XYZ file of C-alpha atoms in Angstrom:
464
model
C -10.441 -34.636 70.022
C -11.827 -32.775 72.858
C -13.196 -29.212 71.775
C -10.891 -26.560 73.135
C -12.676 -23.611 75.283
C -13.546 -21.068 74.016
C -11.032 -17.947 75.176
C -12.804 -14.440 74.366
C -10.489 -11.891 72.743
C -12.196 -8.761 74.217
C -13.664 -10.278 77.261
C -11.155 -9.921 79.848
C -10.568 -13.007 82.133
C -11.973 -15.988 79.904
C -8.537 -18.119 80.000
C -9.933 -21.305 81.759
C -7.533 -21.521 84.752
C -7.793 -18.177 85.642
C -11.878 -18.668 85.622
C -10.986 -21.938 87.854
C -9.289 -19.725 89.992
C -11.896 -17.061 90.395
C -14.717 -19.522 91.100
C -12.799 -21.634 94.038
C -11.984 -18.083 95.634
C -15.715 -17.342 95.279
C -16.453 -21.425 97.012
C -18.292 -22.309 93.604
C -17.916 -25.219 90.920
C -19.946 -23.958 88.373
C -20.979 -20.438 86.767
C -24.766 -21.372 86.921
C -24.306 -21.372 90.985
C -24.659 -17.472 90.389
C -28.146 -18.231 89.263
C -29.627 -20.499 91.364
C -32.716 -17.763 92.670
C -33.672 -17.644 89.300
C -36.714 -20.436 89.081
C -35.652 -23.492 86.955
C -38.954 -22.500 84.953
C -37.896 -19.233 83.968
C -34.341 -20.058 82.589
C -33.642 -20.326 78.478
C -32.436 -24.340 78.338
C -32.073 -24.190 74.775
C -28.513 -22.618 72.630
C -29.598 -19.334 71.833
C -29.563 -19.033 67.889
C -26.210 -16.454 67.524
C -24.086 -16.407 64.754
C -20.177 -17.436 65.590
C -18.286 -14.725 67.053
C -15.972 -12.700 65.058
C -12.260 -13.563 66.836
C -9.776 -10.842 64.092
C -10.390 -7.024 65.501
C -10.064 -6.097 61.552
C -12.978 -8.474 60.804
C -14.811 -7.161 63.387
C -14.626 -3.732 61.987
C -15.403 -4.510 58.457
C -18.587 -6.453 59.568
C -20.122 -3.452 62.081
C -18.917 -0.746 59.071
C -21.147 -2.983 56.259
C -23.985 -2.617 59.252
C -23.244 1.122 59.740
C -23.234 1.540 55.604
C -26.885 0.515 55.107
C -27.824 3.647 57.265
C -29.315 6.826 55.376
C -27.769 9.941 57.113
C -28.412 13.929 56.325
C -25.218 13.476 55.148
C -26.128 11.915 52.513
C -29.815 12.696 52.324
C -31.290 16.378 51.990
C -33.634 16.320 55.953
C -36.167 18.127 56.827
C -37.170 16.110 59.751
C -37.316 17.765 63.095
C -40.012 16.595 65.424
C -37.507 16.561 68.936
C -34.357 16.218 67.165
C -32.579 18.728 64.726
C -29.767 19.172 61.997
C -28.551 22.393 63.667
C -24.952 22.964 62.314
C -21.802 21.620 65.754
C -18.657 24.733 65.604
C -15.840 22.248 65.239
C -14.854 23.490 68.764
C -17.571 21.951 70.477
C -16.560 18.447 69.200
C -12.571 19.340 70.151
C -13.787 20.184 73.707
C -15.785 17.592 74.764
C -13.164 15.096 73.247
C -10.948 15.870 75.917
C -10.290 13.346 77.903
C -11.072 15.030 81.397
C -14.235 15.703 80.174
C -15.185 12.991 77.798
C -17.790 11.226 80.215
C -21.633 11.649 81.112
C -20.498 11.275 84.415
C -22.033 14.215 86.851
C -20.537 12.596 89.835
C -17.022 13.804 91.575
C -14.103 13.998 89.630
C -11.748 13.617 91.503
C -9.043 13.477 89.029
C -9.823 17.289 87.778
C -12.095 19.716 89.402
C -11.989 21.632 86.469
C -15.344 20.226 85.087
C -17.470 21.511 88.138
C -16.477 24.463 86.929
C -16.710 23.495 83.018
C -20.783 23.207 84.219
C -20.919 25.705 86.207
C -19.828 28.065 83.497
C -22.793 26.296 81.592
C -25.494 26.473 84.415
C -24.682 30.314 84.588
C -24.848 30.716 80.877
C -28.073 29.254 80.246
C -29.341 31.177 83.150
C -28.679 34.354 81.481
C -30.284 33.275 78.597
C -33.723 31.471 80.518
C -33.752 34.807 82.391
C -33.924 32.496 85.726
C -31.817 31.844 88.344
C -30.833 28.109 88.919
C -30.496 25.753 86.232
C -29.728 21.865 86.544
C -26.615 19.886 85.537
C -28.386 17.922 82.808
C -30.456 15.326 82.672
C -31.370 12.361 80.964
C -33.327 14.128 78.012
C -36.134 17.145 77.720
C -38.820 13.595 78.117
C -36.994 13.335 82.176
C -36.786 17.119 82.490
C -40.651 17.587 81.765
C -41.870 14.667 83.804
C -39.114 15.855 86.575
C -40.416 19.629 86.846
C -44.111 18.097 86.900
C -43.382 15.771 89.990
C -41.445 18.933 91.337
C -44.990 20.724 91.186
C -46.828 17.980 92.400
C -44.384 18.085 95.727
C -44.322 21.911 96.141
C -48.171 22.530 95.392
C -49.225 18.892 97.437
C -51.638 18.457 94.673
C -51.903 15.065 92.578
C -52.800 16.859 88.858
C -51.493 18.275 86.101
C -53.065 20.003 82.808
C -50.310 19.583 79.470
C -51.657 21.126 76.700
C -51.664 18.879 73.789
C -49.483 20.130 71.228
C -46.573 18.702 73.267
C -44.319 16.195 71.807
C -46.382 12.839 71.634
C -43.397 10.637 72.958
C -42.567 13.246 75.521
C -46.266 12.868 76.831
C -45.703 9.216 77.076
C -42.901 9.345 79.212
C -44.533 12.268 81.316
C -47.725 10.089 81.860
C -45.425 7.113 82.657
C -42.843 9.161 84.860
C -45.983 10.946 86.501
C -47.583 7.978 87.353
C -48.999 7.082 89.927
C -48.162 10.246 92.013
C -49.830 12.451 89.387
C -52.845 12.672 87.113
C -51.999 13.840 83.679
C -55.249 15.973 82.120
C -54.758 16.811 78.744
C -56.204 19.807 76.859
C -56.844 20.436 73.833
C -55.777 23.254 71.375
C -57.002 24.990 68.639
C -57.149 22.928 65.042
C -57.357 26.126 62.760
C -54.087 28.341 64.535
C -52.469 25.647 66.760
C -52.881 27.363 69.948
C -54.007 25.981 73.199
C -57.947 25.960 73.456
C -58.287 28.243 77.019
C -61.420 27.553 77.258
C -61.033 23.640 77.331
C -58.338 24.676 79.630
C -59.975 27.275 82.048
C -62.623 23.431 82.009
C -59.133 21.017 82.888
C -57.856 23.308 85.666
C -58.937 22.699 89.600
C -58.113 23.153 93.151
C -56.275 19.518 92.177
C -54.065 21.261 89.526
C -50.703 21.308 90.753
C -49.266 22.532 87.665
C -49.863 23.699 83.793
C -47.422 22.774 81.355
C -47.314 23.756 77.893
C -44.290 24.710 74.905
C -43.356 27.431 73.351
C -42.630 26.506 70.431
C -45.068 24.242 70.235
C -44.372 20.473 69.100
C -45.904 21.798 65.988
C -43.292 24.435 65.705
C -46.358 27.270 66.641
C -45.398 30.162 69.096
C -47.997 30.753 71.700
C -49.510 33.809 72.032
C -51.776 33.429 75.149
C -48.873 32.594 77.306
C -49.754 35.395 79.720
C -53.426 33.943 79.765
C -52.177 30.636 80.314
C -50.083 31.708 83.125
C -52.777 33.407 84.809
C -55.320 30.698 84.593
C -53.056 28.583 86.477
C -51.797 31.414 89.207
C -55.783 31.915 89.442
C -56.448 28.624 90.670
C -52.912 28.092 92.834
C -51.028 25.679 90.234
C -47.439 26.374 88.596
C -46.859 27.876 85.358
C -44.302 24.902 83.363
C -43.105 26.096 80.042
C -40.987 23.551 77.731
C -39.197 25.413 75.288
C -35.733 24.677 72.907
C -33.239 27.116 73.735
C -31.959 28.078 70.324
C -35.423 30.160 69.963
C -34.488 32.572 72.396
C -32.473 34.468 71.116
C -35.474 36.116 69.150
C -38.208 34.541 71.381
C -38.796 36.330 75.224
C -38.112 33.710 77.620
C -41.251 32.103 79.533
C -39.654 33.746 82.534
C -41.349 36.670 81.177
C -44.626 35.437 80.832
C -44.996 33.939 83.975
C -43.076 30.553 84.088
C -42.438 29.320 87.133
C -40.438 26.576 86.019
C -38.529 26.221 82.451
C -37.387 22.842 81.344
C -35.986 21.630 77.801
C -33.501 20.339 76.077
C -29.673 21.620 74.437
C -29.227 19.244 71.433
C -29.474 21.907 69.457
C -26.619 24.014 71.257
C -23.520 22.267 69.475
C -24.481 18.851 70.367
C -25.043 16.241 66.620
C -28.136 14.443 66.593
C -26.128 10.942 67.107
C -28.870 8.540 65.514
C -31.192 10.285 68.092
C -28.851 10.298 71.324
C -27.410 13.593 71.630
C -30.317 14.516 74.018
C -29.936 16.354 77.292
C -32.307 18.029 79.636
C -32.316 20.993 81.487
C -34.570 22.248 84.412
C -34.528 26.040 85.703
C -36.354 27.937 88.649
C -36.193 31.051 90.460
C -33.580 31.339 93.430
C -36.029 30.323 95.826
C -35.849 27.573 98.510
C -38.779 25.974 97.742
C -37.662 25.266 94.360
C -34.291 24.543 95.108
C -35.127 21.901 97.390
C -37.224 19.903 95.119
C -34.824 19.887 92.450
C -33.290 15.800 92.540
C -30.432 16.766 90.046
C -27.149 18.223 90.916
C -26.638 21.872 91.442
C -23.287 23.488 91.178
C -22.248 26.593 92.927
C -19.102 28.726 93.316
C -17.771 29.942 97.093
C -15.620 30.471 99.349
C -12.803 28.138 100.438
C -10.507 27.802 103.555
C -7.694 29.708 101.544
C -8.265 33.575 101.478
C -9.228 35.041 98.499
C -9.896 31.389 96.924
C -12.891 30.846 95.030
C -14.265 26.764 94.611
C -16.898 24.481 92.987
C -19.294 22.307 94.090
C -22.937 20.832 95.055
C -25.272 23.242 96.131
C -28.245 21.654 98.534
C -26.859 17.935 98.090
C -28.753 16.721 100.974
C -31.709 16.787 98.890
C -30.607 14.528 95.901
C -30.516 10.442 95.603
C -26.624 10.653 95.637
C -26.751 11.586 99.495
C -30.166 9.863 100.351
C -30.207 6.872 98.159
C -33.835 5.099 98.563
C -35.022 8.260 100.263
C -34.727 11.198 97.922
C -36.813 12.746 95.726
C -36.353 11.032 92.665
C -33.257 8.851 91.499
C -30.557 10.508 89.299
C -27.916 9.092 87.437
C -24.853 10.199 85.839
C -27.213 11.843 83.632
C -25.475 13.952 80.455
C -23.033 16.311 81.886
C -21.117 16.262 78.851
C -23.598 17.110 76.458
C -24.390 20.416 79.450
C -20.255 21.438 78.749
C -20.666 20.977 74.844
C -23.873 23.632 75.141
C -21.634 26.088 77.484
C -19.396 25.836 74.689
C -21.524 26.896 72.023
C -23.286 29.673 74.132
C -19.627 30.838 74.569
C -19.173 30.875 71.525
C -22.023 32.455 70.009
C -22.370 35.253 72.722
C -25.829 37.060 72.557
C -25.680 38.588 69.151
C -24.703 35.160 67.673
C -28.094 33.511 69.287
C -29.914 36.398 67.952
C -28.512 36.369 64.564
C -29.150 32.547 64.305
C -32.808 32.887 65.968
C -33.857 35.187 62.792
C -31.921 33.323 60.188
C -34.157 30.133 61.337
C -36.988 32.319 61.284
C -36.611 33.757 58.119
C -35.566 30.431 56.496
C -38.363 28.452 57.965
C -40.776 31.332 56.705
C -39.133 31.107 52.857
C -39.533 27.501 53.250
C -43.055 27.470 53.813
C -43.491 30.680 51.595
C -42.075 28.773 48.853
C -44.324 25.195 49.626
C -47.769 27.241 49.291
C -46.898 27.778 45.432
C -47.455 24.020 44.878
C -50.606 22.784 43.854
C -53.101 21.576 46.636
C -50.567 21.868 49.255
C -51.849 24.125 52.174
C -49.032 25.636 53.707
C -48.332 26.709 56.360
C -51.325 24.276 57.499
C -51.688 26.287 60.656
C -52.506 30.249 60.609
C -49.961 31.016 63.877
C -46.286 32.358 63.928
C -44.131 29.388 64.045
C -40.412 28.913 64.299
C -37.997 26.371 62.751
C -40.802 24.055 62.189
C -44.894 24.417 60.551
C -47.460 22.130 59.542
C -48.339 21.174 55.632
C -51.542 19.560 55.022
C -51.746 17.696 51.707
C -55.705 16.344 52.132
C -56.118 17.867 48.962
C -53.425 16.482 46.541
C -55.198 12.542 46.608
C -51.970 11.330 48.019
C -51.192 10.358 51.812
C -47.826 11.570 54.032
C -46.839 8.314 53.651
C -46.858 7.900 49.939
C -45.309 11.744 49.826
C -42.168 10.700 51.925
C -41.501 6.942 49.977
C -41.400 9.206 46.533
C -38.934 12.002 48.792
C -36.788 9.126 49.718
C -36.191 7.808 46.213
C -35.295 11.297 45.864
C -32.208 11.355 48.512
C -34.867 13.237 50.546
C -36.291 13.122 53.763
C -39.973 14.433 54.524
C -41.479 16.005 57.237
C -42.678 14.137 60.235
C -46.055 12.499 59.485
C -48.627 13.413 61.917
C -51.521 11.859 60.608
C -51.320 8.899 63.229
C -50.242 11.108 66.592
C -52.528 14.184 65.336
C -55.148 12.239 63.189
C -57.350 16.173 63.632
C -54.832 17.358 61.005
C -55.354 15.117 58.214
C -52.455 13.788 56.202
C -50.725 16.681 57.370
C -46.215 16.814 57.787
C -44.001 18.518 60.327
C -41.514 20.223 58.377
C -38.354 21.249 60.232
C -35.876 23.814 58.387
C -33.035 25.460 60.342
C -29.921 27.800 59.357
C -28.516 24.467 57.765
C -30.952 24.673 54.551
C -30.074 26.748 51.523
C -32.301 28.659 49.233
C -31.438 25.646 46.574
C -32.348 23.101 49.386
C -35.442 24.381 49.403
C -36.313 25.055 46.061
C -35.050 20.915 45.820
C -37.902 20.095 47.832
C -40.688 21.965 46.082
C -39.802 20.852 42.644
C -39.580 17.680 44.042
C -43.382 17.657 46.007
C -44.298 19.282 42.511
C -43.128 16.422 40.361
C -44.806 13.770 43.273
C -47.910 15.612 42.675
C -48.205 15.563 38.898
């Protein structure tokens, strides 16, 4: 018997005669006709080796939830992992919200269904403003990785210099992306930073900065969770020699923290995961980008800007682009940089939180990290051989621990912590091999005293 075709159950338009029908419309006789540019040499002749497809929708939820099962979550397993991505606790009104349907989409383009989401971001643009202390801020972006590399190449373009200096105590995957964004418009020159207190090294720095520099970027916190205290000096080195002041920074510091507005920032980029937004197996990423009201920022920004004004109607108030001539949207090929629909959702889940919260909220929760992540490390020295905090700085939410001296490596450490139902810190001994078999240990107003305390006893007993 012939072998019946195959009719796909969630791809729509597989039926055979409506396929027919599609491809004599089209003047074609067979699907591969769509593929003739490709060269002969380059196409797969062979049946790819794929398992038969699942046809019953119940099936096919029982197999992906057996896949989903074998993950390890911070649901189930006691984290202190940070390193770019943090257990901060989601207000069950920032999930409600952005389920809605007239918001649930990244989508920053028009909506033409509901203008109520230019507003939604505006709200969030405005908010975040406040609490940057500067006047424009972006609808988001891809991730804090784009928003770095995006306010470098927005430098480069405003100074007409090809350089820029990152201190090193950056996130090593951001710097990746930076150097790969930047390329080949600008050179990245990296310096170096203190080993003993984490802080930048200014005079390797005063060494990295020219008449080329077109801009210094640097974070506050540090990747290493250390809070810079030469950010004036930094600041100045680079206003000395003509080249912008860029300060990364995660937003849930500042309600403690001063904002690198005041310290001489000239533009602020980062990231809102941690404003209400879950960690989603490392997607709930989006970046932000603010400047000073001033034209020659506002022109090089390539992401959308919305504004409130004026309509026909007296007395009527609307939303909408501000400066669109300037991104990829209106110019295509010719602007700036391309943007896509980037994470405007994620930018209306972190106007709901700051909403929410209000300023004494981000205060309260900037010193209950602070104090927590202190006890935490507090609390690690009292174990044998473990220097802790490795690095002599303040820090915030997240500090080094060096364990050179316990005969055991990071690695070993976090196996034995896993048997445990506990994740480690982030082992930096391969992206900052300076440190030793040093962790990253993240702790935020999530852990509990008896969290804690779990993890010590637990090192302790690793360590015997």
């Amino acid at each position: 018997m012939a072998k019946k075709p195959f009719i796909h159950p969630y791809i729509p338009n597989s039926v055979p005669g409506i396929k027919a029908e599609m491809m004599k419309e089209i003047g074609i006789q067979d699907i591969d006709e769509f593929y003739s540019e490709i060269p002969d040499a380059l196409k797969f002749k062979s049946k790819l080796n794929l398992p038969d497809p699942i046809l019953s929708e119940c099936e096919l939820e029982q197999h992906v939830s057996k896949i989903l099962d074998k993950n390890s979550t911070s649901r189930e397993y006691l984290s202190f992992l940070g390193a770019g991505c943090y257990d901060h606790y989601v207000p069950a009104v920032c999930d409600e919200i952005n389920r809605r349907p007239e918001f649930l989409t990244a989508y920053a383009g028009e909506p033409y269904e509901d203008h109520g989401r230019f507003q939604a971001l505006f709200e969030y643009e405005s908010m975040m403003a406040e609490l940057l202390d500067m006047d424009v801020v972006n609808v988001p972006t891809y991730d804090w990785n784009q928003a770095a590399s995006t306010a470098i190449r927005m430098a480069q373009r405003i100074t007409g210099r090809n350089e820029a200096v990152v201190v090193k105590t950056i996130n090593p995957d951001r710097l990746l992306t930076i150097k790969n964004y930047c390329h080949p418009a600008v050179k990245i020159i990296i310096a170096d930073f203190d080993k003993k207190t984490g802080l930048a090294d200014l005079e390797d720095l005063r060494k990295k900065i020219s008449s080329n520099t077109a801009a210094v970027y640097f974070e506050n916190p540090s990747f290493l969770g250390v809070l810079e205290e030469q950010c004036n000096e930094i600041s100045e080195l680079a206003k000395q020699n003509g080249a912008l002041t860029i300060v990364g920074v995660d937003p849930i510091s500042l309600g403690v923290i001063a904002p690198p507005s005041n310290y001489g920032a000239d533009i602020v980029c980062g990231d809102v995961q941690s404003l209400g937004i879950h960690m989603n197996y490392g997607g709930g990423f989006a970046g932000f980008i603010a400047t000073r009201d001033e034209e020659k920022f506002v022109s090089q920004y390539p992401s959308r800007l919305f504004g409130i004004t004026t309509t026909e109607v007296p007395g009527e108030l609307g939303f909408g682009d501000v400066f669109y001539d300037r991104t990829s949207f209106a110019k295509r090929e010719q602007g700036k940089e391309f943007v896509g629909t980037a994470s405007a959702l994620w930018g209306i889940t972190a106007g709901v939180y700051l909403a929410l919260m209000g300023p004494k909220g981000m205060e309260d929760i900037g010193k209950t990290i602070l104090q927590k992540s202190y006890y935490g490390a507090k609390e690690l020295a009292k174990a044998k051989n473990i220097n802790s905090p490795y690095l002599s700085s303040a820090f915030f939410r997240e500090f080094v621990v060096n364990f050179d001296d316990t005969g055991k490596t990071v690695e070993e450490i976090n196996k034995m912590l896993l048997e445990k139902g506990i994740f480690g810190g982030k082992d930096l001994s391969q992206t900052f091999p300076e440190l030793g078999q040093s962790a990253l240990f993240c702790i935020t107003e999530r852990h509990t005293a008896s969290d804690i305390h779990k993890l010590v006893k637990s090192i302790e007993s690793i360590l015997k």
